[in-house]
Each structure stands twice: as structure tokens, then as C-alpha cells.
Short mmCIF file of C-alpha atoms in Angstrom, two decimals:
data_model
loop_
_atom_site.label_atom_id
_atom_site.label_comp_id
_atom_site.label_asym_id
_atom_site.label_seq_id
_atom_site.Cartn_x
_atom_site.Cartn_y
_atom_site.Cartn_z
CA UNK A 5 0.00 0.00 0.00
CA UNK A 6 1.40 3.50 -0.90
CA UNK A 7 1.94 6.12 2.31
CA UNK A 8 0.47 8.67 3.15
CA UNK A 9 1.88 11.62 1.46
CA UNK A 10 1.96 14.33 4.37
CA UNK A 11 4.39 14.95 7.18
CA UNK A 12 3.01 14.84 11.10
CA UNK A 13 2.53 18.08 12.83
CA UNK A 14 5.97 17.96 14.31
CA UNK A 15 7.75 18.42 11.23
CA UNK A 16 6.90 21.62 11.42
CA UNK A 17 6.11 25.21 13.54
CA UNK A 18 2.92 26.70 13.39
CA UNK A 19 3.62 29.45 11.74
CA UNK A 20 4.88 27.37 8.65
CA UNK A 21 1.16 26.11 8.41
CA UNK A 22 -0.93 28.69 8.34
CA UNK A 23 -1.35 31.72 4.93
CA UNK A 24 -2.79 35.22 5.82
CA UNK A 25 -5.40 35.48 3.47
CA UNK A 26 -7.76 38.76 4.02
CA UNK A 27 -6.57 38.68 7.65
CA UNK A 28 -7.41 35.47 8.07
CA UNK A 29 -4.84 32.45 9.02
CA UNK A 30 -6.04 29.40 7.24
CA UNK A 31 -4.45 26.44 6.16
CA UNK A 32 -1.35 26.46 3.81
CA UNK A 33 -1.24 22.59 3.03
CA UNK A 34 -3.79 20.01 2.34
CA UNK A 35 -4.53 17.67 5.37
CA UNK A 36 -4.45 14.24 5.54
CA UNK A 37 -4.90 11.25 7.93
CA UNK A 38 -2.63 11.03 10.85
CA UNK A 39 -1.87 7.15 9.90
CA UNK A 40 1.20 6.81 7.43
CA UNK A 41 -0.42 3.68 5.84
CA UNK A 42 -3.63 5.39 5.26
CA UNK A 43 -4.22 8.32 1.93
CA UNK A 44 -6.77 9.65 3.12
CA UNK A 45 -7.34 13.62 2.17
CA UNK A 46 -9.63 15.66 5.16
CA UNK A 47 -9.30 18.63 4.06
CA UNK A 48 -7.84 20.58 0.65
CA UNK A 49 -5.63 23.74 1.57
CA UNK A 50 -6.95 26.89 2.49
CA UNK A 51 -10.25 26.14 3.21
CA UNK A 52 -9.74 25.67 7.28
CA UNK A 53 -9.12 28.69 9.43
CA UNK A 54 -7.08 28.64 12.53
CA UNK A 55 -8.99 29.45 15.77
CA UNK A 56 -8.31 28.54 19.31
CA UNK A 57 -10.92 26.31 21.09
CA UNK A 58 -11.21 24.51 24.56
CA UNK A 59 -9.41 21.53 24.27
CA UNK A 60 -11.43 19.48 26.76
CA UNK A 61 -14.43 19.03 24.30
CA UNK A 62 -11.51 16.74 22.20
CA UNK A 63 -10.82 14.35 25.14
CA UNK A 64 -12.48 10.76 25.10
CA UNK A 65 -15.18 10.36 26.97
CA UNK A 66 -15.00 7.43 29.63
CA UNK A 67 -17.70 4.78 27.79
CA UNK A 68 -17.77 1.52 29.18
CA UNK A 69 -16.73 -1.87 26.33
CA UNK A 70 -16.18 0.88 23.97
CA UNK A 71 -12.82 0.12 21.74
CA UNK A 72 -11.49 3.03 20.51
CA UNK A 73 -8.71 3.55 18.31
CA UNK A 74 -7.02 6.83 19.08
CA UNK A 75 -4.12 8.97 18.34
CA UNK A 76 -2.44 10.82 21.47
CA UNK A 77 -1.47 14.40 21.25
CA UNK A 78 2.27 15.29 20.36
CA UNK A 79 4.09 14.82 23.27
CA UNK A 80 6.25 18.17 23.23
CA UNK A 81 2.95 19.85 22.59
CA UNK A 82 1.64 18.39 25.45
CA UNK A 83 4.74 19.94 27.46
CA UNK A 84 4.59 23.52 26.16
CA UNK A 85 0.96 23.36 27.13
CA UNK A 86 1.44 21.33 30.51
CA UNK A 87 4.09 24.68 31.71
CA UNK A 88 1.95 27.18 29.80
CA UNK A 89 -0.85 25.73 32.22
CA UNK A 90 1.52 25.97 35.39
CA UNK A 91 2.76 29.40 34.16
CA UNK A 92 -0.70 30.66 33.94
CA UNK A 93 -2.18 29.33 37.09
CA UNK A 94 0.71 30.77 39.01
CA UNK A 95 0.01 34.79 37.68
CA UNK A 96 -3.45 34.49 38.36
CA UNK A 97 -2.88 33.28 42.44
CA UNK A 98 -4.30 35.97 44.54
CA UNK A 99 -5.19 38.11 41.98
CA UNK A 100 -9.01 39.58 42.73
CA UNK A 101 -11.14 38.28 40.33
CA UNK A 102 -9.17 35.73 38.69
CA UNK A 103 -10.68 32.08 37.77
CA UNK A 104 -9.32 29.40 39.56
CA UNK A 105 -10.00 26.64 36.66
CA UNK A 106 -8.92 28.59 33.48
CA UNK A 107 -9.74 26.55 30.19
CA UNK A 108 -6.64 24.94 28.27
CA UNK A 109 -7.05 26.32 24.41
CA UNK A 110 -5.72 24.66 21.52
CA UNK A 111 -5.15 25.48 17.74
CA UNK A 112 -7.65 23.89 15.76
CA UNK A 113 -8.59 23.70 11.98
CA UNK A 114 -12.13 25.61 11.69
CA UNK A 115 -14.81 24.71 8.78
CA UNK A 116 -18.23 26.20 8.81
CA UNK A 117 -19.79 23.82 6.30
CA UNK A 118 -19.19 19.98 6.82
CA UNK A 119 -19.08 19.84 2.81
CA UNK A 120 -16.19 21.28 3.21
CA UNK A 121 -14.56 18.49 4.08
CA UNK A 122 -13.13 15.60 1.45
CA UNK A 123 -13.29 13.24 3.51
CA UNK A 124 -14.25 13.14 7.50
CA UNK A 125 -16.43 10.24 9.80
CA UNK A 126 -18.74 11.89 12.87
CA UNK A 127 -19.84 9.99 15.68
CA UNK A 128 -22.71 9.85 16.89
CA UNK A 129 -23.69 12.47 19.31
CA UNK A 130 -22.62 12.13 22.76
CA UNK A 131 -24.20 13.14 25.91
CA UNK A 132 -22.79 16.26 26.10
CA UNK A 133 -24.02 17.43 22.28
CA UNK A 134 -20.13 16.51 21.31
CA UNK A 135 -19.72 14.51 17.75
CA UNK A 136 -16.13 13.64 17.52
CA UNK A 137 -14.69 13.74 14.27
CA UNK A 138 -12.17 10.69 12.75
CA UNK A 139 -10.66 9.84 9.56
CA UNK A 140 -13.23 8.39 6.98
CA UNK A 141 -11.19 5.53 5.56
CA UNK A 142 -9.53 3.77 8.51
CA UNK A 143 -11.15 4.94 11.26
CA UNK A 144 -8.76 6.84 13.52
CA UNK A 145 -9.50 9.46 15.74
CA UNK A 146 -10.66 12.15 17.74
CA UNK A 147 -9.34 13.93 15.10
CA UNK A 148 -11.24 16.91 16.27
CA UNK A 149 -14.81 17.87 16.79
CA UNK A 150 -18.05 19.70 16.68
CA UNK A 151 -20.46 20.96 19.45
CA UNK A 152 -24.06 20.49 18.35
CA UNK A 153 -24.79 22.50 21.28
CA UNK A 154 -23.54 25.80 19.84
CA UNK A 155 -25.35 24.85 16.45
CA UNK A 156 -28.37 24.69 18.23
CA UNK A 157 -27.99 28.78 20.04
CA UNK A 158 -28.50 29.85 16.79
CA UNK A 159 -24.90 30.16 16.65
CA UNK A 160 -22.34 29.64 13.31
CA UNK A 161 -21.78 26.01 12.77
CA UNK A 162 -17.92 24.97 13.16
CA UNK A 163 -16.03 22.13 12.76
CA UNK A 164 -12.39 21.84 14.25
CA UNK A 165 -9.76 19.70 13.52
CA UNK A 166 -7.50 19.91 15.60
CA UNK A 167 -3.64 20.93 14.19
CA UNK A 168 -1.80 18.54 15.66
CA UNK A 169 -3.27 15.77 15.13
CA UNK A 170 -2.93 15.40 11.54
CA UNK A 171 -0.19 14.73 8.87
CA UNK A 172 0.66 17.88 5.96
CA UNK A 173 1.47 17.82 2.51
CA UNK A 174 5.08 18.23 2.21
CA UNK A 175 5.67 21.80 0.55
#
């Protein structure tokens, strides 16, 4: 079987992703599955914008006999955000009026239309109006997300996906 033809997220900085286009930052290079052994396009080049969203709504929710194949989040990303985190919560000690539990944000891929997509799978909707987004060929994921719940306020539609969990066309 041919490989994939992107490179992971760690291949690169985040700045090397991302092309202002009318002030927006969207998406340089096509995206593909994280797997190497899978082809599988999500998402053609500069149709995603980059936003930053809670990263809490991506974590796996605790179902019991479910089998779940997942991908874990780069490990030096994990760092950066695990002192970021430690950094944060240490400014805001004893300051009046600052939150205790502060929400961990995350770069993420943002589409407005899921046509948009080339190729994506959605779970069905959990509990908490969360349908977690994989790859449509083999499977894999979270690969990101979307939050029914917002769709339903009346609110703009978006679906994330998140930056570091996918591969990159090589430029």
C-alpha cells in the first residue's frame, strides 16, 4: 500500500502552516490522515481557518466496552501546554477576580460547512451534544470535533480539527 503523502505536525512550527489570506490564518497545506499507511485527504488547503478552542471538548469520553482507536497528542505539545498551564495558574494566584480553573485552548482547523470536508467520519452524538470527528477511511481518531450545542444557540456552525493531530502535505 502507498503512504500517506503528508508529514506529522511535528515536522513543522505553526507558523509554517498557516497563509494570511484577508486577515485570516487558514491552512497552507492540504490535510491528511494522521496514519502513514492510510491516503486519506480531510481537508484541501486553504479552506480551514485557525482558531483557538477549549481543548477538553476533544478528550475521550470514559464509555464503558467501547474500543477506541485513538491517536495521542504530540508529546512536546503536550509539554509547552502542561508549563503554559503551570505558568498561567501561578500569575493568576491571589489576583481579585481571577478564575481558579482557566480553560486549556488549543489550535484547531475551523470549517463552517461539513461539505467542506473531502473526507471526515462523525460519531454519533454524545451526551454532552459533542460529535467527535475521525478519519473516513480507517477509522482513527478524535481527530477533532463539533459541538451540536452551539449549532443549536442559533450560533455559526464549526467544525475543528485539531492541528496537531494530523499529517501535511510536504511543501
Amino acid at each position: 500500500m502507498a503512504r500517506n503523502p503528508g508529514k506529522p505536525y511535528s515536522d513543522f512550527e505553526e507558523q509554517d502552516l498557516t497563509l494570511d489570506v484577508s486577515d485570516k490564518l487558514v491552512n497552507k497545506f492540504d490535510i491528511y490522515c494522521p496514519q502513514e499507511n492510510c491516503r486519506c485527504k480531510i481537508l484541501l488547503a486553504s479552506v480551514g481557518t485557525l482558531v483557538q478552542r477549549p481543548k477538553s471538548k476533544l478528550a475521550l469520553p470514559n464509555l464503558p466496552g467501547a474500543a477506541v482507536s485513538s491517536i495521542e497528542d504530540n508529546p512536546e505539545e503536550s509539554e509547552k501546554n502542561e508549563a503554559a498551564e503551570h505558568s498561567t495558574n501561578n500569575a493568576t494566584e491571589g489576583e481579585p477576580g481571577a478564575e481558579a480553573d482557566v480553560e486549556e485552548l488549543q489550535s484547531f482547523w475551523r470549517v463552517q460547512d461539513m461539505m467542506a470536508f473531502e473526507n471526515i467520519g462523525f460519531s454519533k452524538r454524545l451526551p454532552n451534544q459533542i460529535q467527535l470527528l475521525s478519519c473516513a477511511d480507517c477509522d482513527i481518531g478524535p481527530l477533532g470535533y463539533h459541538d451540536a450545542s452551539t449549532s443549536a444557540s442559533n450560533a455559526t456552525k464549526e467544525y475543528l480539527i485539531a492541528i496537531n493531530r494530523v499529517r501535511y502535505t510536504s511543501p
